[in-house]
């Protein structure tokens, strides 16, 4: 018996999606992704490119050319 139901809302998950190891429906997957992305920040580095910051403690002292550096 192959029950393919979303682990959050209980809706049926398509077989192709289930076979990839994704056990949530599209709507719940999008909601989970939005919550995850809400904690991200993109910060410009001095004389460099941009960096994806996922840990807020990395932002302390990032701008070492002015202001408080810890």
Short mmCIF file of N, CA and C in Angstrom, two decimals:
data_model
loop_
_atom_site.label_atom_id
_atom_site.label_comp_id
_atom_site.label_asym_id
_atom_site.label_seq_id
_atom_site.Cartn_x
_atom_site.Cartn_y
_atom_site.Cartn_z
N UNK A 1 0.85 -1.18 0.00
CA UNK A 1 0.00 0.00 0.00
C UNK A 1 0.89 1.24 0.00
N UNK A 2 0.65 2.13 -0.93
CA UNK A 2 1.51 3.29 -1.10
C UNK A 2 0.72 4.56 -0.81
N UNK A 3 0.75 5.00 0.44
CA UNK A 3 0.06 6.23 0.81
C UNK A 3 0.98 7.41 0.57
N UNK A 4 0.57 8.30 -0.33
CA UNK A 4 1.38 9.47 -0.66
C UNK A 4 0.62 10.71 -0.23
N UNK A 5 0.68 11.00 1.06
CA UNK A 5 -0.02 12.16 1.60
C UNK A 5 0.98 13.14 2.19
N UNK A 6 0.69 14.41 2.03
CA UNK A 6 1.53 15.48 2.56
C UNK A 6 1.65 15.33 4.08
N UNK A 7 2.85 15.47 4.59
CA UNK A 7 3.06 15.30 6.03
C UNK A 7 2.59 16.50 6.83
N UNK A 8 2.19 17.60 6.16
CA UNK A 8 1.70 18.79 6.86
C UNK A 8 0.18 18.94 6.77
N UNK A 9 -0.36 18.84 5.55
CA UNK A 9 -1.80 19.11 5.40
C UNK A 9 -2.62 17.87 5.06
N UNK A 10 -1.99 16.79 4.64
CA UNK A 10 -2.71 15.57 4.34
C UNK A 10 -3.20 15.45 2.91
N UNK A 11 -2.90 16.42 2.05
CA UNK A 11 -3.28 16.34 0.64
C UNK A 11 -2.44 15.28 -0.06
N UNK A 12 -2.94 14.79 -1.19
CA UNK A 12 -2.21 13.79 -1.97
C UNK A 12 -1.02 14.44 -2.67
N UNK A 13 0.13 13.78 -2.59
CA UNK A 13 1.35 14.25 -3.24
C UNK A 13 1.53 13.46 -4.53
N UNK A 14 1.82 14.12 -5.66
CA UNK A 14 2.02 13.40 -6.92
C UNK A 14 3.15 12.36 -6.80
N UNK A 15 3.00 11.26 -7.53
CA UNK A 15 3.95 10.15 -7.45
C UNK A 15 5.36 10.58 -7.82
N UNK A 16 5.51 11.39 -8.86
CA UNK A 16 6.84 11.83 -9.28
C UNK A 16 7.53 12.64 -8.18
N UNK A 17 6.77 13.48 -7.51
CA UNK A 17 7.32 14.28 -6.41
C UNK A 17 7.69 13.37 -5.24
N UNK A 18 6.83 12.40 -4.94
CA UNK A 18 7.08 11.47 -3.84
C UNK A 18 8.34 10.63 -4.11
N UNK A 19 8.51 10.21 -5.37
CA UNK A 19 9.66 9.39 -5.74
C UNK A 19 10.98 10.16 -5.61
N UNK A 20 10.92 11.49 -5.70
CA UNK A 20 12.12 12.30 -5.51
C UNK A 20 12.48 12.46 -4.03
N UNK A 21 11.59 12.00 -3.16
CA UNK A 21 11.85 12.10 -1.73
C UNK A 21 11.23 13.33 -1.08
N UNK A 22 10.37 14.02 -1.83
CA UNK A 22 9.70 15.22 -1.31
C UNK A 22 8.33 14.79 -0.83
N UNK A 23 8.13 14.79 0.48
CA UNK A 23 6.90 14.26 1.05
C UNK A 23 5.95 15.34 1.52
N UNK A 24 6.00 16.50 0.86
CA UNK A 24 5.05 17.58 1.11
C UNK A 24 4.47 18.04 -0.21
N UNK A 25 3.23 18.57 -0.18
CA UNK A 25 2.60 19.06 -1.41
C UNK A 25 3.25 20.38 -1.83
N UNK A 26 2.90 20.85 -3.01
CA UNK A 26 3.49 22.08 -3.54
C UNK A 26 3.20 23.29 -2.65
N UNK A 27 1.97 23.43 -2.18
CA UNK A 27 1.61 24.59 -1.36
C UNK A 27 2.37 24.60 -0.03
N UNK A 28 2.44 23.46 0.62
CA UNK A 28 3.17 23.38 1.89
C UNK A 28 4.67 23.57 1.66
N UNK A 29 5.18 23.03 0.56
CA UNK A 29 6.60 23.19 0.23
C UNK A 29 6.95 24.64 0.01
N UNK A 30 6.07 25.38 -0.66
CA UNK A 30 6.32 26.80 -0.89
C UNK A 30 6.29 27.58 0.42
N UNK A 31 5.36 27.25 1.29
CA UNK A 31 5.27 27.92 2.59
C UNK A 31 6.52 27.65 3.43
N UNK A 32 7.00 26.43 3.42
CA UNK A 32 8.23 26.08 4.15
C UNK A 32 9.42 26.85 3.57
N UNK A 33 9.49 26.94 2.25
CA UNK A 33 10.59 27.65 1.60
C UNK A 33 10.56 29.14 1.93
N UNK A 34 9.38 29.74 1.96
CA UNK A 34 9.26 31.16 2.29
C UNK A 34 9.70 31.43 3.73
N UNK A 35 9.35 30.56 4.64
CA UNK A 35 9.78 30.72 6.03
C UNK A 35 11.30 30.60 6.15
N UNK A 36 11.88 29.69 5.38
CA UNK A 36 13.32 29.52 5.40
C UNK A 36 14.03 30.74 4.82
N UNK A 37 13.52 31.25 3.69
CA UNK A 37 14.15 32.41 3.03
C UNK A 37 13.99 33.69 3.84
N UNK A 38 13.01 33.76 4.72
CA UNK A 38 12.80 34.96 5.52
C UNK A 38 13.96 35.24 6.46
N UNK A 39 14.74 34.23 6.79
CA UNK A 39 15.85 34.41 7.70
C UNK A 39 17.16 34.74 6.97
N UNK A 40 17.14 34.83 5.66
CA UNK A 40 18.35 35.11 4.89
C UNK A 40 18.53 36.60 4.69
N UNK A 41 19.75 37.02 4.46
CA UNK A 41 20.06 38.42 4.19
C UNK A 41 21.21 38.44 3.19
N UNK A 42 21.15 39.32 2.21
CA UNK A 42 22.24 39.50 1.27
C UNK A 42 22.94 40.79 1.62
N UNK A 43 24.25 40.72 1.89
CA UNK A 43 25.01 41.89 2.32
C UNK A 43 26.17 42.12 1.36
N UNK A 44 26.44 43.40 1.02
CA UNK A 44 27.60 43.69 0.17
C UNK A 44 28.88 43.64 1.00
N UNK A 45 29.90 43.03 0.45
CA UNK A 45 31.20 42.98 1.12
C UNK A 45 32.04 44.16 0.63
N UNK A 46 32.94 44.66 1.46
CA UNK A 46 33.78 45.80 1.12
C UNK A 46 34.70 45.43 -0.04
N UNK A 47 34.63 46.19 -1.12
CA UNK A 47 35.43 45.98 -2.33
C UNK A 47 35.33 44.55 -2.86
N UNK A 48 34.14 44.01 -2.81
CA UNK A 48 33.94 42.63 -3.25
C UNK A 48 32.51 42.49 -3.77
N UNK A 49 32.06 41.28 -3.84
CA UNK A 49 30.70 41.02 -4.30
C UNK A 49 29.75 40.89 -3.11
N UNK A 50 28.57 40.39 -3.34
CA UNK A 50 27.59 40.21 -2.30
C UNK A 50 27.74 38.82 -1.67
N UNK A 51 27.33 38.71 -0.41
CA UNK A 51 27.43 37.44 0.30
C UNK A 51 26.10 37.12 0.95
N UNK A 52 25.68 35.87 0.84
CA UNK A 52 24.45 35.43 1.47
C UNK A 52 24.73 35.15 2.94
N UNK A 53 24.03 35.87 3.81
CA UNK A 53 24.22 35.72 5.25
C UNK A 53 23.02 34.95 5.80
N UNK A 54 23.29 33.79 6.40
CA UNK A 54 22.22 33.01 7.03
C UNK A 54 22.36 33.01 8.55
N UNK A 55 23.49 33.47 9.06
CA UNK A 55 23.72 33.56 10.49
C UNK A 55 23.89 35.03 10.86
N UNK A 56 22.99 35.62 11.67
CA UNK A 56 23.07 37.04 11.99
C UNK A 56 24.36 37.45 12.70
N UNK A 57 25.05 36.53 13.36
CA UNK A 57 26.29 36.91 14.05
C UNK A 57 27.40 37.25 13.05
N UNK A 58 27.27 36.84 11.79
CA UNK A 58 28.27 37.18 10.79
C UNK A 58 28.21 38.65 10.39
N UNK A 59 27.08 39.31 10.68
CA UNK A 59 26.93 40.71 10.31
C UNK A 59 27.67 41.65 11.27
N UNK A 60 28.02 41.18 12.46
CA UNK A 60 28.71 42.00 13.44
C UNK A 60 30.12 42.28 12.94
N UNK A 61 30.45 43.54 12.82
CA UNK A 61 31.77 43.93 12.36
C UNK A 61 31.98 43.80 10.87
N UNK A 62 30.93 43.62 10.10
CA UNK A 62 31.05 43.46 8.65
C UNK A 62 31.58 44.73 8.00
N UNK A 63 31.06 45.88 8.44
CA UNK A 63 31.50 47.16 7.90
C UNK A 63 32.65 47.68 8.77
N UNK A 64 33.85 47.22 8.49
CA UNK A 64 34.98 47.61 9.32
C UNK A 64 35.61 48.93 8.90
N UNK A 65 35.05 49.63 7.93
CA UNK A 65 35.60 50.90 7.46
C UNK A 65 34.97 52.10 8.16
N UNK A 66 34.03 51.87 9.02
CA UNK A 66 33.41 52.96 9.74
C UNK A 66 32.42 52.41 10.75
N UNK A 67 32.35 53.02 11.89
CA UNK A 67 31.41 52.54 12.89
C UNK A 67 32.06 51.58 13.87
N UNK A 68 31.24 50.95 14.66
CA UNK A 68 31.71 50.07 15.70
C UNK A 68 32.09 48.71 15.13
N UNK A 69 33.30 48.28 15.44
CA UNK A 69 33.77 46.96 15.00
C UNK A 69 33.97 46.11 16.24
N UNK A 70 33.34 44.96 16.28
CA UNK A 70 33.49 44.07 17.43
C UNK A 70 34.40 42.92 17.09
#
